[in-house]
N, CA, C and O atoms as a Tinker XYZ file with bonds, in Angstrom:
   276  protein
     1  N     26.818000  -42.495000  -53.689000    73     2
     2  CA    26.062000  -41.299000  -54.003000    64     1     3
     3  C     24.620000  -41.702000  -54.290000    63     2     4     5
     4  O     24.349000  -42.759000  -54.861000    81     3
     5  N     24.026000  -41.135000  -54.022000    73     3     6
     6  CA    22.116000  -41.062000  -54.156000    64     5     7
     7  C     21.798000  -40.052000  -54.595000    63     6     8     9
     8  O     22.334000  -38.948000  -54.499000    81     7
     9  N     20.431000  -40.536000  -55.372000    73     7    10
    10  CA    20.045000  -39.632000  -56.400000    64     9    11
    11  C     18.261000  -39.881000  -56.044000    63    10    12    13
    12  O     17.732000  -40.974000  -55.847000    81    11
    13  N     17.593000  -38.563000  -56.039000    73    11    14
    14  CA    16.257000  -38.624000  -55.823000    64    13    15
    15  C     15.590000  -37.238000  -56.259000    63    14    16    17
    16  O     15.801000  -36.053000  -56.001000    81    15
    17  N     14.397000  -38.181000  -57.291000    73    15    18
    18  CA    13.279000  -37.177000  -57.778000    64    17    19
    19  C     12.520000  -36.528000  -56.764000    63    18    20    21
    20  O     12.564000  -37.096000  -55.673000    81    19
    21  N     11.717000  -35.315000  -56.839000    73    19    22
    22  CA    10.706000  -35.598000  -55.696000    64    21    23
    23  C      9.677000  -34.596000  -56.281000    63    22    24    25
    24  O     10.248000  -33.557000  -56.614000    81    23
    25  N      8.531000  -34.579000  -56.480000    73    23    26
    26  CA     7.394000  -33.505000  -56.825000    64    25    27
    27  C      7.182000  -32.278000  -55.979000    63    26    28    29
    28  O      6.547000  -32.623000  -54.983000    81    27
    29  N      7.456000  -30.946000  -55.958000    73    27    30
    30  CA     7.581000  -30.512000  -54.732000    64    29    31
    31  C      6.521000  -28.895000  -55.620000    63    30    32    33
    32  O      6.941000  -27.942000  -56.276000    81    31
    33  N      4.872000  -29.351000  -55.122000    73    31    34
    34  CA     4.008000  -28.654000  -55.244000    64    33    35
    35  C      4.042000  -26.861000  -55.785000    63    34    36    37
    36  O      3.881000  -26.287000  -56.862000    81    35
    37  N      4.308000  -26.487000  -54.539000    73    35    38
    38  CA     4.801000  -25.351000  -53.975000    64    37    39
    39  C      5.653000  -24.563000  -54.887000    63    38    40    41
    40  O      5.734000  -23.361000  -54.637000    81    39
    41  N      6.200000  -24.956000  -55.743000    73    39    42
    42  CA     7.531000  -24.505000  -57.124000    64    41    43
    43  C      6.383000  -23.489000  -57.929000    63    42    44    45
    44  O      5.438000  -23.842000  -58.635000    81    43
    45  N      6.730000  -22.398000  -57.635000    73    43    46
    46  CA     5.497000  -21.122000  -58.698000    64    45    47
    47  C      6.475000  -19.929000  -59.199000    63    46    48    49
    48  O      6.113000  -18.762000  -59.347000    81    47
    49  N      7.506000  -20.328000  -59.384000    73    47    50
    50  CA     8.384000  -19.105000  -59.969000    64    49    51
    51  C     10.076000  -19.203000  -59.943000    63    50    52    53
    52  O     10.405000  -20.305000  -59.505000    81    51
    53  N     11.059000  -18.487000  -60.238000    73    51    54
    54  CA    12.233000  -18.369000  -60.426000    64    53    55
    55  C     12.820000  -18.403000  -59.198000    63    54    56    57
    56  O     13.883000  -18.982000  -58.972000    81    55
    57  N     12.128000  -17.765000  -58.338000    73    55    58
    58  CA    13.027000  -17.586000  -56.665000    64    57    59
    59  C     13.027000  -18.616000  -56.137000    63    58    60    61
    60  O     14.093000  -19.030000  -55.682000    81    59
    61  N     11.927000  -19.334000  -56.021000    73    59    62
    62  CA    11.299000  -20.544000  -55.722000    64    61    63
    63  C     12.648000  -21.834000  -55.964000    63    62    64    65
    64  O     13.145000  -22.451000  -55.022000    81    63
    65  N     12.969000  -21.986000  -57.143000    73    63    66
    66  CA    13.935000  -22.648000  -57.998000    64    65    67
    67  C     15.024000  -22.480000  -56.974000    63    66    68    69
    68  O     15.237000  -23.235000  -56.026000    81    67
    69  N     15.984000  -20.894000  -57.437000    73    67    70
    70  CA    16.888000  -20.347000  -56.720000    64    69    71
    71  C     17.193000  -20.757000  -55.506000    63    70    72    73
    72  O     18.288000  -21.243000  -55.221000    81    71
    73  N     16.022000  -20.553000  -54.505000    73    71    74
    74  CA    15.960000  -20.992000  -52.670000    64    73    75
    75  C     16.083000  -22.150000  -52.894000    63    74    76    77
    76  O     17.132000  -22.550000  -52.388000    81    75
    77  N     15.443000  -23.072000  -53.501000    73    75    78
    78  CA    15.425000  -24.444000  -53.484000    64    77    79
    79  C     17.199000  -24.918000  -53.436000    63    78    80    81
    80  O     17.900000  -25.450000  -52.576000    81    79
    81  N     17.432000  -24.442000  -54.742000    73    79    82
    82  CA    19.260000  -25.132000  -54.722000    64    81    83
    83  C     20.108000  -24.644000  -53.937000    63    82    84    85
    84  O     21.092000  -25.167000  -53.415000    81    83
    85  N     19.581000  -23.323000  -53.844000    73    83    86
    86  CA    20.739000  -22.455000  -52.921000    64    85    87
    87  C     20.413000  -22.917000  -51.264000    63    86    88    89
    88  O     21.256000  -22.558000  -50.442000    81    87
    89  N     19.534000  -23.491000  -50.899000    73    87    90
    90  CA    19.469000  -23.795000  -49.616000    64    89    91
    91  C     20.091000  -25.339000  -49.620000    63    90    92    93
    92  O     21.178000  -25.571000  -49.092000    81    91
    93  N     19.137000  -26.578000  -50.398000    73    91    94
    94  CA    19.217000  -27.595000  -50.134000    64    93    95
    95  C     20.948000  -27.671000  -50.722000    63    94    96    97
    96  O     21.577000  -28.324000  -49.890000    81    95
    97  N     21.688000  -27.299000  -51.649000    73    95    98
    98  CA    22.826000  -27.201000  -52.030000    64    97    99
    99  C     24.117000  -27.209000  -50.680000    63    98   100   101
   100  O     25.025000  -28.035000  -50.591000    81    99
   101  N     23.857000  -26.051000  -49.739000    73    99   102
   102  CA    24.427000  -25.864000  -48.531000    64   101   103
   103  C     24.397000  -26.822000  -47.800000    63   102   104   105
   104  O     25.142000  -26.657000  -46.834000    81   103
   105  N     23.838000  -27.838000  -47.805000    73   103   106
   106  CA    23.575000  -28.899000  -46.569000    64   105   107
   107  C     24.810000  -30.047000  -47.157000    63   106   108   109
   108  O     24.980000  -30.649000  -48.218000    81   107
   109  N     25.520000  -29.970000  -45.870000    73   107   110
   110  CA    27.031000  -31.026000  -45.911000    64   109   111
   111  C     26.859000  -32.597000  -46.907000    63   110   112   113
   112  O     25.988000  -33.436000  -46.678000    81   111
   113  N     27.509000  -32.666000  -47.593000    73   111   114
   114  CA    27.401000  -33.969000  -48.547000    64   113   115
   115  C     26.177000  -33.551000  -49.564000    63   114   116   117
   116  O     25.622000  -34.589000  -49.926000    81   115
   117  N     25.712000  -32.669000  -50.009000    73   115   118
   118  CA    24.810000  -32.541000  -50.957000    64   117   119
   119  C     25.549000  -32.032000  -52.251000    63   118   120   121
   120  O     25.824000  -30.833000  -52.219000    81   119
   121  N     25.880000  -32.645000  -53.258000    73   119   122
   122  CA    26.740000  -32.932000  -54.604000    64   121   123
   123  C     26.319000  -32.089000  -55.602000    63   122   124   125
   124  O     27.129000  -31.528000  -56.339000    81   123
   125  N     24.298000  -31.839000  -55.767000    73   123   126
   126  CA    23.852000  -31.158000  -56.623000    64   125   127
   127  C     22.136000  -31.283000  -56.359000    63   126   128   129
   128  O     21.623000  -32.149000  -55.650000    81   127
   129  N     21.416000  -30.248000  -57.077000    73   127   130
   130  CA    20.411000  -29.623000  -56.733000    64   129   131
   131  C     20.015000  -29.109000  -58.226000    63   130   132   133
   132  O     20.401000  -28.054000  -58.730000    81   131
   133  N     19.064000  -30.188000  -58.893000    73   131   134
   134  CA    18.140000  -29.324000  -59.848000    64   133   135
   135  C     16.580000  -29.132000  -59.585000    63   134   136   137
   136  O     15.768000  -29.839000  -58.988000    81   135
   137  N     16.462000  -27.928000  -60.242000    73   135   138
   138  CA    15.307000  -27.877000  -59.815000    64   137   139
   139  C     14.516000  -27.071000  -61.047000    63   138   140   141
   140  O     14.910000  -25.998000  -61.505000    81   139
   141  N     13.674000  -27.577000  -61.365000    73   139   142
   142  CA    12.558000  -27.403000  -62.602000    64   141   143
   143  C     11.237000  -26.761000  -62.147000    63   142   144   145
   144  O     10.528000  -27.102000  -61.200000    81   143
   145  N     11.000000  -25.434000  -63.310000    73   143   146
   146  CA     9.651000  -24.837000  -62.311000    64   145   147
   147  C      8.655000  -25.692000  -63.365000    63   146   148   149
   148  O      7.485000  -25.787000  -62.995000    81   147
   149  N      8.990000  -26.281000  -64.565000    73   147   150
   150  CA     7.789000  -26.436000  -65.458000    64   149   151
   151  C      7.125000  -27.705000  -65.045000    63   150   152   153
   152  O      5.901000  -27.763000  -65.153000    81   151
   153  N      7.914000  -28.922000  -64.497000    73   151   154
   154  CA     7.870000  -29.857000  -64.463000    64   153   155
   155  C      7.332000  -29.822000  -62.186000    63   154   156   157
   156  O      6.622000  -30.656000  -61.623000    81   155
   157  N      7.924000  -28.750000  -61.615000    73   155   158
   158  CA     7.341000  -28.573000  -60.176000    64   157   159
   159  C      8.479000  -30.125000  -59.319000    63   158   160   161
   160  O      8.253000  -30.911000  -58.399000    81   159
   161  N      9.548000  -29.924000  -60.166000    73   159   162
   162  CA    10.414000  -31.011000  -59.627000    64   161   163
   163  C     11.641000  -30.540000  -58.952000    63   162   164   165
   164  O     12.101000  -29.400000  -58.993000    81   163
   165  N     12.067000  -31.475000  -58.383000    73   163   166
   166  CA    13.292000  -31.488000  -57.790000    64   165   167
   167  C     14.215000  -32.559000  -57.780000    63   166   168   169
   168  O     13.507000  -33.494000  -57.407000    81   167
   169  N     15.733000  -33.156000  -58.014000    73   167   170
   170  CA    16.752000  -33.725000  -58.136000    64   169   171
   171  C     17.455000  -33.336000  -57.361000    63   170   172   173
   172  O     17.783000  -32.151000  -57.308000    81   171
   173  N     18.052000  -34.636000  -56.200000    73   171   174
   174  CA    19.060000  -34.301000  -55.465000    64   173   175
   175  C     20.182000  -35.066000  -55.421000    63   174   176   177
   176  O     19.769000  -36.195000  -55.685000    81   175
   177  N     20.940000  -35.104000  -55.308000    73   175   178
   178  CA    22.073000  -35.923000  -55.430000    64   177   179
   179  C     22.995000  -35.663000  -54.690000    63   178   180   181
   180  O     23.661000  -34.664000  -54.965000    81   179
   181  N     23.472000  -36.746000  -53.089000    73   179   182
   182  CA    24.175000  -36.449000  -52.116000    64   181   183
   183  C     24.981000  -37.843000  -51.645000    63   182   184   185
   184  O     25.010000  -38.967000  -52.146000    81   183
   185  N     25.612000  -37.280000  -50.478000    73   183   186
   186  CA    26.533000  -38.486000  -50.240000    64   185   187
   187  C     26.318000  -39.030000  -48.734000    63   186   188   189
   188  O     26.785000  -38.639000  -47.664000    81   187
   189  N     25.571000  -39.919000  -49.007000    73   187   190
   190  CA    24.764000  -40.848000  -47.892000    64   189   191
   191  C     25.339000  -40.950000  -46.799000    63   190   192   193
   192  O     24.637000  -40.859000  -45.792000    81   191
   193  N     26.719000  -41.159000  -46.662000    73   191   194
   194  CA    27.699000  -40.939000  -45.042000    64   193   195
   195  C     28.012000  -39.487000  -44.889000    63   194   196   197
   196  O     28.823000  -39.130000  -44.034000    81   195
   197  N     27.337000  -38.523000  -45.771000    73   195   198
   198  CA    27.474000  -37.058000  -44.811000    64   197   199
   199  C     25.823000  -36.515000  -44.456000    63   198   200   201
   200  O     25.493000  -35.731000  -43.566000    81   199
   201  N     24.896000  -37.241000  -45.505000    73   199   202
   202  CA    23.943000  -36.743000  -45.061000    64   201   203
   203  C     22.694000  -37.625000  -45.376000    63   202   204   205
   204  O     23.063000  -38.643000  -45.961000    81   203
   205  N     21.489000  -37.591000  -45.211000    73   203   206
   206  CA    20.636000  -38.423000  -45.882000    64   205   207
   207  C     19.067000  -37.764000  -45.875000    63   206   208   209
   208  O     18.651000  -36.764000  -45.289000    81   207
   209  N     18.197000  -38.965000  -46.980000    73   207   210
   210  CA    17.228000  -38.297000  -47.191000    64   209   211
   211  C     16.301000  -37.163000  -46.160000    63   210   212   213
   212  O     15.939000  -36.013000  -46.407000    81   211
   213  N     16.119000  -37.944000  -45.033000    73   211   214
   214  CA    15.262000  -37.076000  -43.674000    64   213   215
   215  C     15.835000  -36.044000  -43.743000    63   214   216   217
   216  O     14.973000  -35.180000  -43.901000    81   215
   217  N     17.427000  -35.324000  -43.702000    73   215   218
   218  CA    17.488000  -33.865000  -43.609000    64   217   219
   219  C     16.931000  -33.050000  -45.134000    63   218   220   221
   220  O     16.192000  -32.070000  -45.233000    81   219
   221  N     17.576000  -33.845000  -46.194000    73   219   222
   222  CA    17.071000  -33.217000  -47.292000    64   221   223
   223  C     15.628000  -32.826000  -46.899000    63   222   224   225
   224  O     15.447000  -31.638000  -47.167000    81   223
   225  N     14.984000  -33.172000  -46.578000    73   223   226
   226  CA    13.535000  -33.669000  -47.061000    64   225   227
   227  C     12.890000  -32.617000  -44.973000    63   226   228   229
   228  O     11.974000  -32.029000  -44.399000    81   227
   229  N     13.624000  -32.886000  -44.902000    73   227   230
   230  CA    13.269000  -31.703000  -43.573000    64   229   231
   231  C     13.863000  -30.214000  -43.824000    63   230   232   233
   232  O     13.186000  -29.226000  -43.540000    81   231
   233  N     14.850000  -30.135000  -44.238000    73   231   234
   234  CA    14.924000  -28.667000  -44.973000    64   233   235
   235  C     13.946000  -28.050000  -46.096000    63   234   236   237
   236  O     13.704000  -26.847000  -46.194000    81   235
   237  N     13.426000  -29.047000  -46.919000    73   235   238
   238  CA    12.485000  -28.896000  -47.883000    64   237   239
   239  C     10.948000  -28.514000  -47.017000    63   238   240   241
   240  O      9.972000  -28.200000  -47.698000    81   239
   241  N     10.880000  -28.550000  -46.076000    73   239   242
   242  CA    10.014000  -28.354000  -44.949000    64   241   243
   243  C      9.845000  -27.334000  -45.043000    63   242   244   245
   244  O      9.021000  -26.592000  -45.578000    81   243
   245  N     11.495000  -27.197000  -43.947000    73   243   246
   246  CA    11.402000  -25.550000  -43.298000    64   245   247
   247  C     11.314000  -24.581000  -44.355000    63   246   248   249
   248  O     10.656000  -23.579000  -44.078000    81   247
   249  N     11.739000  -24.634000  -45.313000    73   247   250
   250  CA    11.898000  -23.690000  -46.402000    64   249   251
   251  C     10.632000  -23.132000  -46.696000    63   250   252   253
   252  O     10.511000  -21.960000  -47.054000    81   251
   253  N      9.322000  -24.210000  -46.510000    73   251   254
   254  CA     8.247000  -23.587000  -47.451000    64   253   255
   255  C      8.221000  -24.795000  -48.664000    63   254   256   257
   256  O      7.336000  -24.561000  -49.487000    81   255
   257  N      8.777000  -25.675000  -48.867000    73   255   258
   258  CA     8.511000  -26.074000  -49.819000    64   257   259
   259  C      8.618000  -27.861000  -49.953000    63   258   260   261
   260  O      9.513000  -28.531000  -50.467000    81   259
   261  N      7.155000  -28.370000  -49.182000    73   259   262
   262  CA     7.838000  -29.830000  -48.581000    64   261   263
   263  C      7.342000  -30.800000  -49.979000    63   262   264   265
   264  O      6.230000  -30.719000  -50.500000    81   263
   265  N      8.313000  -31.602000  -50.370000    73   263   266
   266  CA     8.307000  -32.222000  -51.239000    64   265   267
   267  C      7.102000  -33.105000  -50.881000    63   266   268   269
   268  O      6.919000  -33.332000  -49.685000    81   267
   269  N      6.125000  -33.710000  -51.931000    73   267   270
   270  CA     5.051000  -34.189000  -51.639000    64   269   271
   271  C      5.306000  -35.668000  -51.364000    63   270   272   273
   272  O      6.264000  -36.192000  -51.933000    81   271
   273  N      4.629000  -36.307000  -50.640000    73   271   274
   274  CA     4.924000  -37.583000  -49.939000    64   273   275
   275  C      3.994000  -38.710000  -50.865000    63   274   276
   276  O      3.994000  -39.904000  -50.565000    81   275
């Protein structure tokens, strides 16, 4: 299992939060999804033989909300 912080700018409200887990959450082997508006963070925690960082981190894209590099 893997676990990753990531700063993700774009975080300006409650929905923001919501979309964040409720999307990145759905993606196969993804375990858990926090997400903090005060702090503009994100925590992911998934399982490396179903999925890995590049999709996380490419859904965080499409969404609107690309974690900062």
């Amino acid at each position: 299992m893997a676990e990753k912080t990531v700063s993700v700018p774009a975080i300006s409200c409650g929905h923001c939060v919501k979309t964040i887990e409720r999307e990145v959450g759905e993606l196969p082997g993804v375990d858990g999804v926090s997400s903090d508006l005060a702090s503009r963070r994100v925590t992911v925690r998934w399982d490396e033989s179903r999925t890995s960082w590049d999709e996380v981190d490419a859904l965080l894209d499409e969404i609107g909300y690309p974690a900062e590099k």
